Amino acid sequence: MDEMKPSAVDNLTKILSEKGSISVADYMALCLTAGGVGYYRNGNPIGASGDFVTAPEVSQIFGELIGVWVMIVWEGMGRPQNFILAELGPGRGTLMQDVMRATRAKPEFRQAAHIHLVETSTSLREAQGKTLRSVCRPEWHESFTALPEAPAIIVANEFFDALPTEQYVFHGDSWYKRVLMLDDNDRPVFTAGRLAVPPVEILPDHLPNEGDILEHCPAAVDLVSEIGSRGKRAPCALLITDYGYDNRDFGDTLQAVSAHNYVDPIQPPGTVDLSTHVNFAELRTSAREAGLTPTSVLPQNEFLMALGLEQRLRRLMTNADEEQRAALFLGARRLVDPFQMGSLFKAMAITSAHLPPPPPFSPESRAIQ
Ligand code: SAH
């Protein structure tokens, strides 16, 4: 008889019984990007037939307006003749394809831009290559640190939410690392691990209550600090668009999505998409500490409207038939409707210190905290 492969659930039980416990961030890394089992290592999770749909998949206008934004930033940088246009976690390559369409009108920009994609998934790299085949020749990297040194404009949609996040839980009168471990019945549960003090930057002004949770994303902080070092040598601008929150407060935002539904985050590793809401307040603090300038945080609807969503929609509608018009309208509405993606999703830019704050953002005001 063939030996049976241990199922992924048994794997989790095995890992937990061997290690005793793993932190939330280690659990996210195991589920999302670990070799062999990671969710983003296999398959195509994005789109109607996958687990979730992202803004560039909802409407071409999203990527086109980001195309407008990157051209504005390039002008603000003094039109460098060679620069990196990078995307972190490009999914199916749709956003970059739309950026390319929008920037066609500016050949000087297109000539100067070298496209770099940071992607861990082999199958998504293939999808990206196919989508972009006729518009550019991207170079792929496994991690951000591998990007060559040059002036850089970097975009990241729904990338930061996938970075492993640590959680701290307040219990009794102390903070603990939140971990996953086996209970008395050998079932994995989230619980308080060892005593650990959360970084002071993420502590709210008010005191915690029993069970309150704080979130800290070390991978995001490291990435911003890496941009900080690069920003001292060459101009850099990063645009983050993602679901998230912009206040220092308690809350557990760890979520799992499968086939367009929320499910229990404790799942066989690799079978569902795990993420947390992006802690924009923490990113802003990290940016300042890294010697960069963060902008204000705008809700997605304000960001897209200010970049000309309505004008672009009208323009596309004039050349469309009735069915296409309905689809264009629905897609654009989904991006900006506060009950859909307009308000939970937010945009923030982080730039090297000497660059002017890119429109439509205002310079970050300390009062927002
Ligand atoms: N930006 C795309 C896809 C979002 S899904 C869109 O908006 O449609 C998250 C993307 O980030 C996927 O492409 C995934 O493979 C990639 N990714 C997740 N974690 C990563 C990591 N640690 N390093 C590099 N890429 C990662």
Tab-separated table of N, CA and C in Angstrom, residues 137-248:
chain	number	residue	atom	x	y	z
A	137	ARG	N	9.171	44.481	-20.820
A	137	ARG	CA	9.981	43.304	-20.444
A	137	ARG	C	10.405	43.450	-18.991
A	138	PRO	N	9.576	42.970	-18.093
A	138	PRO	CA	9.917	43.172	-16.673
A	138	PRO	C	11.038	42.273	-16.197
A	139	GLU	N	11.690	42.707	-15.111
A	139	GLU	CA	12.641	41.837	-14.406
A	139	GLU	C	12.011	41.470	-13.078
A	140	TRP	N	12.132	40.184	-12.699
A	140	TRP	CA	11.492	39.738	-11.460
A	140	TRP	C	12.501	39.602	-10.331
A	141	HIS	N	12.036	39.828	-9.115
A	141	HIS	CA	12.870	39.638	-7.927
A	141	HIS	C	12.051	38.947	-6.853
A	142	GLU	N	12.755	38.158	-6.061
A	142	GLU	CA	12.110	37.428	-4.964
A	142	GLU	C	11.836	38.370	-3.788
A	143	SER	N	12.711	39.375	-3.630
A	143	SER	CA	12.489	40.282	-2.506
A	143	SER	C	12.885	41.703	-2.888
A	144	PHE	N	12.358	42.644	-2.121
A	144	PHE	CA	12.587	44.061	-2.392
A	144	PHE	C	14.066	44.423	-2.373
A	145	THR	N	14.821	43.765	-1.474
A	145	THR	CA	16.235	44.122	-1.307
A	145	THR	C	17.049	43.833	-2.576
A	146	ALA	N	16.501	43.001	-3.472
A	146	ALA	CA	17.238	42.648	-4.690
A	146	ALA	C	17.086	43.709	-5.797
A	147	LEU	N	16.238	44.714	-5.587
A	147	LEU	CA	16.072	45.744	-6.631
A	147	LEU	C	17.379	46.506	-6.814
A	148	PRO	N	17.754	46.787	-8.083
A	148	PRO	CA	18.994	47.555	-8.285
A	148	PRO	C	18.865	48.977	-7.744
A	149	GLU	N	20.013	49.593	-7.519
A	149	GLU	CA	20.049	50.971	-7.004
A	149	GLU	C	19.780	51.947	-8.134
A	150	ALA	N	18.775	52.778	-7.987
A	150	ALA	CA	18.456	53.803	-8.991
A	150	ALA	C	17.290	54.609	-8.436
A	151	PRO	N	17.008	55.763	-9.027
A	151	PRO	CA	15.770	56.437	-8.640
A	151	PRO	C	14.615	55.458	-8.837
A	152	ALA	N	13.662	55.455	-7.899
A	152	ALA	CA	12.633	54.416	-7.982
A	152	ALA	C	11.248	54.956	-7.651
A	153	ILE	N	10.267	54.535	-8.449
A	153	ILE	CA	8.862	54.778	-8.119
A	153	ILE	C	8.248	53.386	-7.941
A	154	ILE	N	7.695	53.170	-6.752
A	154	ILE	CA	7.255	51.818	-6.391
A	154	ILE	C	5.767	51.859	-6.058
A	155	VAL	N	5.013	50.927	-6.614
A	155	VAL	CA	3.591	50.851	-6.260
A	155	VAL	C	3.304	49.487	-5.641
A	156	ALA	N	2.333	49.467	-4.741
A	156	ALA	CA	2.012	48.216	-4.048
A	156	ALA	C	0.526	48.223	-3.704
A	157	ASN	N	-0.247	47.427	-4.429
A	157	ASN	CA	-1.673	47.330	-4.116
A	157	ASN	C	-1.951	45.975	-3.470
A	158	GLU	N	-2.571	46.017	-2.323
A	158	GLU	CA	-2.872	44.794	-1.564
A	158	GLU	C	-1.636	43.911	-1.403
A	159	PHE	N	-0.503	44.526	-1.155
A	159	PHE	CA	0.730	43.793	-0.877
A	159	PHE	C	1.031	43.810	0.622
A	160	PHE	N	0.957	45.003	1.224
A	160	PHE	CA	1.322	45.118	2.640
A	160	PHE	C	0.407	44.286	3.531
A	161	ASP	N	-0.864	44.099	3.121
A	161	ASP	CA	-1.775	43.308	3.967
A	161	ASP	C	-1.335	41.852	4.067
A	162	ALA	N	-0.512	41.410	3.105
A	162	ALA	CA	-0.075	40.005	3.094
A	162	ALA	C	1.226	39.810	3.877
A	163	LEU	N	1.829	40.901	4.365
A	163	LEU	CA	3.090	40.755	5.096
A	163	LEU	C	2.801	40.269	6.519
A	164	PRO	N	3.592	39.294	6.998
A	164	PRO	CA	3.335	38.705	8.313
A	164	PRO	C	3.302	39.741	9.439
A	165	THR	N	2.242	39.715	10.205
A	165	THR	CA	2.015	40.690	11.272
A	165	THR	C	2.039	40.011	12.637
A	166	GLU	N	2.722	40.636	13.584
A	166	GLU	CA	2.703	40.132	14.962
A	166	GLU	C	1.525	40.730	15.710
A	167	GLN	N	0.983	39.957	16.626
A	167	GLN	CA	-0.061	40.497	17.496
A	167	GLN	C	0.394	40.384	18.949
A	168	TYR	N	-0.029	41.372	19.745
A	168	TYR	CA	0.203	41.349	21.191
A	168	TYR	C	-1.163	41.358	21.853
A	169	VAL	N	-1.309	40.571	22.925
A	169	VAL	CA	-2.605	40.539	23.596
A	169	VAL	C	-2.405	40.950	25.054
A	170	PHE	N	-3.338	41.783	25.557
A	170	PHE	CA	-3.242	42.253	26.942
A	170	PHE	C	-4.014	41.298	27.836
A	171	HIS	N	-3.344	40.776	28.856
A	171	HIS	CA	-3.967	39.773	29.720
A	171	HIS	C	-3.508	40.008	31.150
A	172	GLY	N	-4.448	40.041	32.083
A	172	GLY	CA	-4.079	40.343	33.468
A	172	GLY	C	-3.611	41.788	33.519
A	173	ASP	N	-2.313	41.975	33.803
A	173	ASP	CA	-1.823	43.356	33.714
A	173	ASP	C	-0.562	43.451	32.855
A	174	SER	N	-0.467	42.522	31.887
A	174	SER	CA	0.735	42.542	31.035
A	174	SER	C	0.385	42.282	29.570
A	175	TRP	N	1.338	42.627	28.727
A	175	TRP	CA	1.230	42.298	27.300
A	175	TRP	C	1.968	40.989	27.013
A	176	TYR	N	1.385	40.191	26.127
A	176	TYR	CA	1.983	38.921	25.709
A	176	TYR	C	1.985	38.860	24.183
A	177	LYS	N	2.950	38.129	23.617
A	177	LYS	CA	2.900	37.798	22.188
A	177	LYS	C	1.685	36.903	21.973
A	178	ARG	N	0.877	37.136	20.952
A	178	ARG	CA	-0.223	36.217	20.669
A	178	ARG	C	0.324	35.088	19.793
A	179	VAL	N	0.037	33.873	20.185
A	179	VAL	CA	0.604	32.722	19.466
A	179	VAL	C	-0.481	31.704	19.148
A	180	LEU	N	-0.119	30.800	18.272
A	180	LEU	CA	-0.987	29.660	17.969
A	180	LEU	C	-0.359	28.447	18.635
A	181	MET	N	-1.156	27.704	19.415
A	181	MET	CA	-0.620	26.470	20.016
A	181	MET	C	-1.740	25.445	20.182
A	182	LEU	N	-1.369	24.245	20.544
A	182	LEU	CA	-2.383	23.198	20.687
A	182	LEU	C	-3.022	23.280	22.073
A	183	ASP	N	-4.359	23.129	22.119
A	183	ASP	CA	-5.007	23.098	23.433
A	183	ASP	C	-4.967	21.664	23.990
A	184	ASP	N	-5.661	21.436	25.100
A	184	ASP	CA	-5.595	20.120	25.750
A	184	ASP	C	-6.129	18.997	24.864
A	185	ASN	N	-6.973	19.389	23.897
A	185	ASN	CA	-7.510	18.368	22.978
A	185	ASN	C	-6.732	18.315	21.663
A	186	ASP	N	-5.524	18.892	21.677
A	186	ASP	CA	-4.662	18.921	20.492
A	186	ASP	C	-5.266	19.683	19.324
A	187	ARG	N	-6.101	20.678	19.644
A	187	ARG	CA	-6.641	21.536	18.583
A	187	ARG	C	-5.893	22.868	18.597
A	188	PRO	N	-5.496	23.404	17.396
A	188	PRO	CA	-4.772	24.689	17.397
A	188	PRO	C	-5.699	25.835	17.833
A	189	VAL	N	-5.207	26.661	18.752
A	189	VAL	CA	-5.968	27.843	19.210
A	189	VAL	C	-5.009	29.024	19.353
A	190	PHE	N	-5.567	30.239	19.196
A	190	PHE	CA	-4.771	31.438	19.486
A	190	PHE	C	-4.813	31.696	20.982
A	191	THR	N	-3.660	32.032	21.557
A	191	THR	CA	-3.623	32.293	22.990
A	191	THR	C	-2.455	33.225	23.326
A	192	ALA	N	-2.347	33.606	24.605
A	192	ALA	CA	-1.230	34.462	25.028
A	192	ALA	C	0.014	33.597	25.171
A	193	GLY	N	1.108	33.992	24.499
A	193	GLY	CA	2.376	33.254	24.591
A	193	GLY	C	3.247	33.846	25.695
A	194	ARG	N	4.494	34.185	25.327
A	194	ARG	CA	5.393	34.709	26.362
A	194	ARG	C	5.174	36.217	26.548
A	195	LEU	N	5.591	36.691	27.697
A	195	LEU	CA	5.513	38.129	27.987
A	195	LEU	C	6.287	38.897	26.918
A	196	ALA	N	5.733	39.971	26.382
A	196	ALA	CA	6.445	40.761	25.374
A	196	ALA	C	5.845	42.160	25.343
A	197	VAL	N	6.714	43.141	25.336
A	197	VAL	CA	6.223	44.521	25.307
A	197	VAL	C	6.112	44.987	23.851
A	198	PRO	N	4.933	45.477	23.430
A	198	PRO	CA	4.807	45.954	22.045
A	198	PRO	C	5.676	47.189	21.819
A	199	PRO	N	6.137	47.423	20.574
A	199	PRO	CA	6.931	48.637	20.310
A	199	PRO	C	6.133	49.870	20.745
A	200	VAL	N	6.830	50.803	21.357
A	200	VAL	CA	6.152	51.962	21.941
A	200	VAL	C	5.393	52.771	20.870
A	201	GLU	N	5.903	52.729	19.625
A	201	GLU	CA	5.281	53.524	18.546
A	201	GLU	C	3.836	53.108	18.271
A	202	ILE	N	3.479	51.860	18.576
A	202	ILE	CA	2.111	51.438	18.225
A	202	ILE	C	1.166	51.500	19.433
A	203	LEU	N	1.688	51.889	20.602
A	203	LEU	CA	0.821	51.946	21.782
A	203	LEU	C	-0.143	53.131	21.690
A	204	PRO	N	-1.431	52.893	21.857
A	204	PRO	CA	-2.379	54.007	21.874
A	204	PRO	C	-2.201	54.877	23.115
A	205	ASP	N	-2.848	56.044	23.124
A	205	ASP	CA	-2.725	56.932	24.274
A	205	ASP	C	-3.524	56.420	25.469
A	206	HIS	N	-4.594	55.653	25.196
A	206	HIS	CA	-5.421	55.183	26.313
A	206	HIS	C	-4.996	53.780	26.755
A	207	LEU	N	-5.439	53.392	27.948
A	207	LEU	CA	-4.982	52.126	28.533
A	207	LEU	C	-5.760	50.934	27.968
A	208	PRO	N	-5.099	49.779	27.917
A	208	PRO	CA	-5.769	48.592	27.366
A	208	PRO	C	-6.722	47.930	28.361
A	209	ASN	N	-7.679	47.197	27.845
A	209	ASN	CA	-8.541	46.335	28.653
A	209	ASN	C	-8.175	44.886	28.382
A	210	GLU	N	-8.632	44.013	29.264
A	210	GLU	CA	-8.391	42.576	29.120
A	210	GLU	C	-8.728	42.114	27.691
A	211	GLY	N	-7.814	41.414	27.062
A	211	GLY	CA	-8.074	40.828	25.740
A	211	GLY	C	-7.779	41.760	24.570
A	212	ASP	N	-7.444	43.035	24.848
A	212	ASP	CA	-7.148	43.961	23.741
A	212	ASP	C	-5.934	43.468	22.949
A	213	ILE	N	-5.979	43.727	21.653
A	213	ILE	CA	-4.902	43.255	20.770
A	213	ILE	C	-4.258	44.432	20.039
A	214	LEU	N	-2.940	44.375	19.897
A	214	LEU	CA	-2.213	45.376	19.108
A	214	LEU	C	-1.489	44.672	17.970
A	215	GLU	N	-1.360	45.351	16.846
A	215	GLU	CA	-0.714	44.723	15.685
A	215	GLU	C	0.523	45.500	15.243
A	216	HIS	N	1.536	44.748	14.874
A	216	HIS	CA	2.819	45.345	14.479
A	216	HIS	C	3.354	44.497	13.334
A	217	CYS	N	3.747	45.161	12.239
A	217	CYS	CA	4.190	44.408	11.066
A	217	CYS	C	5.695	44.620	10.855
A	218	PRO	N	6.543	43.749	11.417
A	218	PRO	CA	7.997	43.949	11.300
A	218	PRO	C	8.468	43.967	9.852
A	219	ALA	N	7.850	43.151	8.997
A	219	ALA	CA	8.291	43.105	7.595
A	219	ALA	C	8.027	44.439	6.896
A	220	ALA	N	6.920	45.089	7.231
A	220	ALA	CA	6.610	46.388	6.620
A	220	ALA	C	7.589	47.444	7.126
A	221	VAL	N	7.877	47.391	8.427
A	221	VAL	CA	8.821	48.356	9.008
A	221	VAL	C	10.209	48.184	8.362
A	222	ASP	N	10.635	46.925	8.182
A	222	ASP	CA	11.935	46.656	7.543
A	222	ASP	C	11.962	47.183	6.109
A	223	LEU	N	10.858	46.962	5.400
A	223	LEU	CA	10.807	47.407	4.012
A	223	LEU	C	10.925	48.934	3.927
A	224	VAL	N	10.189	49.614	4.807
A	224	VAL	CA	10.246	51.081	4.803
A	224	VAL	C	11.660	51.547	5.177
A	225	SER	N	12.292	50.828	6.105
A	225	SER	CA	13.631	51.264	6.495
A	225	SER	C	14.629	51.038	5.350
A	226	GLU	N	14.437	49.973	4.596
A	226	GLU	CA	15.255	49.722	3.392
A	226	GLU	C	15.053	50.850	2.366
A	227	ILE	N	13.803	51.274	2.193
A	227	ILE	CA	13.544	52.391	1.270
A	227	ILE	C	14.231	53.656	1.795
A	228	GLY	N	14.249	53.781	3.129
A	228	GLY	CA	14.922	54.933	3.743
A	228	GLY	C	16.394	54.973	3.365
A	229	SER	N	17.081	53.805	3.414
A	229	SER	CA	18.507	53.800	3.057
A	229	SER	C	18.684	54.138	1.584
A	230	ARG	N	17.810	53.569	0.741
A	230	ARG	CA	17.911	53.878	-0.685
A	230	ARG	C	17.596	55.348	-0.958
A	231	GLY	N	16.614	55.853	-0.217
A	231	GLY	CA	16.169	57.238	-0.420
A	231	GLY	C	17.267	58.246	-0.147
A	232	LYS	N	18.267	57.832	0.631
A	232	LYS	CA	19.382	58.769	0.900
A	232	LYS	C	20.326	58.816	-0.292
A	233	ARG	N	20.324	57.758	-1.118
A	233	ARG	CA	21.263	57.701	-2.255
A	233	ARG	C	20.612	58.126	-3.569
A	234	ALA	N	19.300	57.882	-3.702
A	234	ALA	CA	18.600	58.242	-4.954
A	234	ALA	C	17.142	58.506	-4.617
A	235	PRO	N	16.473	59.373	-5.390
A	235	PRO	CA	15.079	59.670	-5.053
A	235	PRO	C	14.196	58.420	-5.139
A	236	CYS	N	13.269	58.323	-4.191
A	236	CYS	CA	12.407	57.153	-4.095
A	236	CYS	C	10.995	57.600	-3.749
A	237	ALA	N	10.004	56.972	-4.318
A	237	ALA	CA	8.623	57.235	-3.904
A	237	ALA	C	7.864	55.917	-3.914
A	238	LEU	N	7.134	55.682	-2.839
A	238	LEU	CA	6.356	54.442	-2.713
A	238	LEU	C	4.889	54.814	-2.530
A	239	LEU	N	4.025	54.155	-3.301
A	239	LEU	CA	2.582	54.360	-3.133
A	239	LEU	C	1.983	53.072	-2.584
A	240	ILE	N	1.316	53.198	-1.439
A	240	ILE	CA	0.669	52.035	-0.836
A	240	ILE	C	-0.837	52.211	-0.954
A	241	THR	N	-1.508	51.267	-1.593
A	241	THR	CA	-2.975	51.265	-1.595
A	241	THR	C	-3.405	49.926	-1.013
A	242	ASP	N	-4.269	49.985	-0.009
A	242	ASP	CA	-4.618	48.749	0.682
A	242	ASP	C	-5.757	49.013	1.663
A	243	TYR	N	-6.367	47.939	2.155
A	243	TYR	CA	-7.310	48.128	3.253
A	243	TYR	C	-6.524	48.294	4.536
A	244	GLY	N	-7.005	49.202	5.390
A	244	GLY	CA	-6.238	49.431	6.602
A	244	GLY	C	-6.838	50.520	7.460
A	245	TYR	N	-6.105	50.824	8.544
A	245	TYR	CA	-6.564	51.819	9.499
A	245	TYR	C	-5.457	52.815	9.785
A	246	ASP	N	-5.857	54.007	10.181
A	246	ASP	CA	-4.895	55.091	10.297
A	246	ASP	C	-4.894	55.685	11.697
A	247	ASN	N	-5.211	54.880	12.691
A	247	ASN	CA	-5.181	55.397	14.057
A	247	ASN	C	-4.428	54.403	14.933
A	248	ARG	N	-3.869	54.921	16.005
A	248	ARG	CA	-3.206	53.996	16.929
A	248	ARG	C	-4.264	53.483	17.889
